[in-house]
């Protein structure tokens, strides 16, 4: 009887992702990473055709965030979350705007979705945290590859080193990436976002929504690396850049000084605390489909 290969391990406690993925500042870069993902025509078509990002953005966002945190902090639950995601994506297929058939698990498309997290997170740190040293940058990328294995991405489908990543990235930007309907929706400052399922927020939503959608659009474009913005065809003015830098100053100063219970998201905080105590974090409940 053929034995199953052991599950790929998550990134190590004490590593770069262990310290950064659950930091509350990581939330600020998620909209830009999503925009870069869907700027690929196949990924954008899959999201356009199959995602609930229009009708249930809050639920989708919460599920996606929990999934990301499980990859890093979930222990044995990390590999199961990777399997769940592959099962979820098996039926996602269709035709992109260029008339090409797509499937969500096509290796090149699946790998691109994962790959986008690296340049966006790295760029966002220029504003909200101390930039990585070259050694930290290499460790970050190596750990991101480990996460890719959890998701079922084969080594042959991702650049193996930081040095190999950048030619791949530039080729994707020049040959695949572009503006589309989903990009335009995600970066629209007047996007029609439904109210969260909360009585008080629903009541205040007519006042809150315009400010929130402007902020989301601002971060979605501003935290894209400049070469990605250019490839997609999104504008970013010097005035907007100055505003982003002003906003970043208090974030960069305050967040590192917060106690861990405020600095880290709950799942990450529990995992870090369990590790310090020499315990295993009980497997968190995986997000629903």
C-alpha positions in Angstrom: 0.0 0.0 0.0 1.4 3.4 -1.0 2.2 5.7 1.9 1.1 9.3 1.9 3.8 11.9 1.9 3.9 13.9 5.2 2.1 17.2 5.2 4.4 20.2 4.3 5.2 22.1 7.5 4.1 25.7 8.1 6.7 28.5 8.5 8.7 28.1 11.7 7.9 29.9 15.0 10.2 32.8 15.3 10.5 33.2 11.6 9.8 36.3 9.5 6.2 35.3 8.8 5.6 34.3 12.4 6.4 37.9 13.4 4.7 39.8 10.5 1.7 37.9 9.1 -0.5 38.4 12.2 0.6 41.9 12.9 -2.4 44.3 12.5 -0.4 46.3 9.9 -0.6 43.3 7.6 -4.3 44.1 7.1 -3.4 47.4 5.3 -1.7 45.6 2.4 -4.4 43.0 1.7 -6.5 45.2 -0.6 -3.5 45.9 -2.8 -2.5 42.2 -3.0 -6.1 41.3 -4.1 -5.9 43.9 -6.8 -2.7 42.6 -8.1 -4.1 39.0 -8.1 -7.2 39.9 -10.1 -5.2 42.0 -12.6 -4.3 38.6 -14.1 -7.1 38.0 -16.7 -7.8 34.4 -15.6 -7.8 35.2 -11.9 -10.0 38.3 -12.5 -12.4 36.3 -14.6 -12.6 33.6 -11.9 -13.3 36.2 -9.2 -15.8 38.0 -11.5 -17.7 34.8 -12.2 -17.5 32.9 -8.9 -16.6 35.1 -6.0 -19.0 36.7 -3.5 -16.8 39.8 -3.2 -19.7 42.0 -4.3 -22.5 40.5 -2.3 -20.6 39.4 0.8 -17.3 41.3 1.0 -17.2 41.2 4.8 -17.7 37.4 5.0 -15.3 36.8 2.2 -12.7 39.0 3.7 -13.0 37.4 7.1 -12.7 33.9 5.6 -9.7 34.9 3.5 -7.9 36.4 6.5 -8.5 33.4 8.7 -7.2 31.2 5.9 -4.0 33.2 5.6 -3.4 33.1 9.3 -3.9 29.3 9.4 -1.2 28.9 6.8 1.3 30.5 9.2 0.0 29.9 12.7 -2.3 26.9 12.3 0.2 24.1 13.0 -1.3 20.8 11.9 -4.4 22.7 10.7 -2.3 24.6 8.1 -2.1 21.6 5.7 -5.8 20.8 6.1 -6.6 24.4 5.2 -4.5 24.0 2.1 -6.5 20.9 1.1 -9.7 22.7 1.8 -8.8 25.5 -0.5 -7.9 23.2 -3.3 -11.2 21.4 -3.0 -13.0 24.8 -3.0 -11.2 25.8 -6.3 -11.8 22.5 -8.2 -15.0 23.7 -9.7 -13.9 27.3 -10.5 -13.5 27.5 -14.3 -14.7 29.4 -17.3 -13.5 31.7 -20.0 -11.4 34.9 -19.5 -11.9 38.2 -21.4 -9.4 37.1 -24.0 -11.5 34.0 -24.8 -9.1 31.6 -23.1 -10.3 28.8 -20.9 -9.2 29.0 -17.3 -9.3 26.8 -14.2 -8.5 28.1 -10.8 -6.0 25.3 -10.1 -4.0 25.8 -13.3 -0.5 25.9 -11.9 0.5 29.2 -13.4 -2.6 31.0 -12.2 -2.7 29.4 -8.8 1.0 30.3 -8.3 0.5 33.9 -9.3 -2.2 34.4 -6.7 0.2 33.2 -4.1 3.2 35.0 -5.5 1.6 38.5 -5.3 1.8 38.4 -1.5 5.5 38.8 -1.6 6.1 42.0 -3.6 3.0 43.8 -2.0 4.0 42.9 1.6 7.6 43.8 0.9 6.6 47.2 -0.6 4.1 48.0 2.2 6.8 47.7 4.8 8.5 50.7 3.3 5.6 52.8 4.8 4.5 51.0 7.9 7.5 49.2 9.3 11.3 48.9 9.0 12.2 47.5 5.6 13.6 44.0 5.5 17.3 43.6 5.4 18.6 41.5 2.5 18.9 38.5 4.8 15.3 39.0 6.2 14.0 39.4 2.6 15.5 36.0 1.6 14.1 34.3 4.7 10.7 35.9 4.0 10.6 34.6 0.5 11.8 31.1 1.5 9.0 31.0 4.1 6.5 32.2 1.6 7.5 29.3 -0.6 6.8 27.0 2.3 3.3 28.4 2.5 3.0 27.7 -1.2 3.7 24.0 -0.6 0.9 24.0 2.0 -1.4 25.4 -0.7 -0.4 22.6 -3.1 1.9 24.7 -5.3 4.7 22.6 -6.7 8.3 23.9 -6.4 8.6 23.9 -10.2 5.8 26.5 -10.5 7.4 29.2 -8.3 10.7 30.9 -8.6 13.0 29.3 -6.1 14.9 32.3 -4.9 14.5 36.1 -4.6 16.9 36.6 -7.5 14.7 34.3 -9.7 11.5 36.0 -8.5 12.1 39.4 -10.1 12.5 38.3 -13.7 9.3 36.1 -13.3 7.5 39.1 -11.8 8.6 41.5 -14.5 7.5 39.0 -17.2 4.1 38.6 -15.6 3.6 42.4 -15.4 4.6 42.9 -19.0 2.8 40.0 -20.6 -0.2 39.1 -18.5 -1.3 41.8 -16.1 -3.7 44.5 -17.0 -6.8 46.5 -16.0 -10.2 44.8 -16.0 -13.7 45.1 -14.6 -12.8 43.7 -11.2 -9.7 45.9 -10.8 -11.9 48.9 -11.6 -14.5 47.9 -9.0 -11.9 47.3 -6.3 -10.2 50.6 -6.9 -13.3 52.8 -7.3 -13.6 55.3 -4.4 -17.4 55.2 -4.7 -17.8 51.4 -4.7 -21.2 50.2 -3.6 -20.3 48.0 -0.6 -23.1 46.4 1.4 -23.3 47.1 5.1 -21.8 44.6 7.5 -24.2 42.3 9.4 -24.2 44.4 12.5 -27.2 46.5 13.7 -25.3 49.7 14.7 -23.0 49.6 11.6 -26.1 49.1 9.3 -27.6 52.2 10.9 -24.5 54.2 10.4 -23.6 52.8 7.0 -24.8 55.7 4.9 -22.2 57.9 6.7 -19.4 55.3 7.1 -19.5 53.8 3.6 -18.1 56.8 1.6 -15.1 57.2 3.9 -14.4 53.5 4.1 -14.6 52.9 0.3 -12.3 55.9 -0.4 -9.8 54.6 2.1 -9.9 51.1 0.6 -9.4 52.4 -2.9 -6.6 54.6 -1.7 -4.7 51.7 0.0 -5.5 49.4 -2.9 -3.6 51.6 -5.3 -1.1 53.2 -3.0 0.4 50.0 -1.6 0.8 48.5 -5.1 4.5 48.6 -6.1 4.9 51.4 -8.7 5.8 48.9 -11.5 2.6 47.0 -10.8 0.5 50.2 -10.8 2.0 51.1 -14.2 1.4 47.6 -15.6 -2.3 47.7 -14.5 -2.8 51.3 -15.7 -3.7 52.9 -12.4 -2.7 56.5 -11.6 -1.0 57.7 -8.4 -0.2 61.3 -7.9 2.6 62.9 -5.9 0.0 64.4 -3.7 -1.5 61.0 -2.9 2.0 59.7 -2.2 2.6 62.5 0.3 -0.7 61.8 2.0 0.2 58.0 2.3 3.5 58.9 3.8 1.8 61.2 6.4 -0.7 58.5 7.3 2.1 55.9 7.7 4.1 57.9 10.2 1.9 57.3 13.3 1.2 53.7 12.2 5.0 53.0 12.0 5.6 54.6 15.4 2.6 53.4 17.4 2.0 49.8 16.4 5.4 48.4 17.4 4.9 49.9 20.9 1.5 48.3 21.5 1.2 45.3 23.8 1.0 42.0 21.9 -2.7 41.6 22.7 -3.4 44.8 20.6 -0.7 44.4 18.0 -1.5 40.8 16.8 -4.7 39.4 15.4 -6.4 36.9 17.7 -5.4 33.7 16.0 -1.8 34.8 15.7 -1.7 36.0 19.3 -3.0 32.7 20.6 -0.4 30.7 18.5 2.4 32.9 19.7 1.3 32.6 23.3 0.9 28.8 23.0 4.4 28.5 21.6 5.9 30.5 24.4 4.3 28.2 26.9 5.5 25.1 25.1 2.0 24.1 24.1 0.3 23.3 20.9 -2.3 25.6 19.6 -5.6 23.7 19.4 -6.7 23.5 15.7 -8.7 26.5 14.9 -11.9 26.1 13.0 -11.4 26.4 9.3 -13.4 29.1 7.5 -16.4 28.1 5.6 -16.5 28.1 1.8 
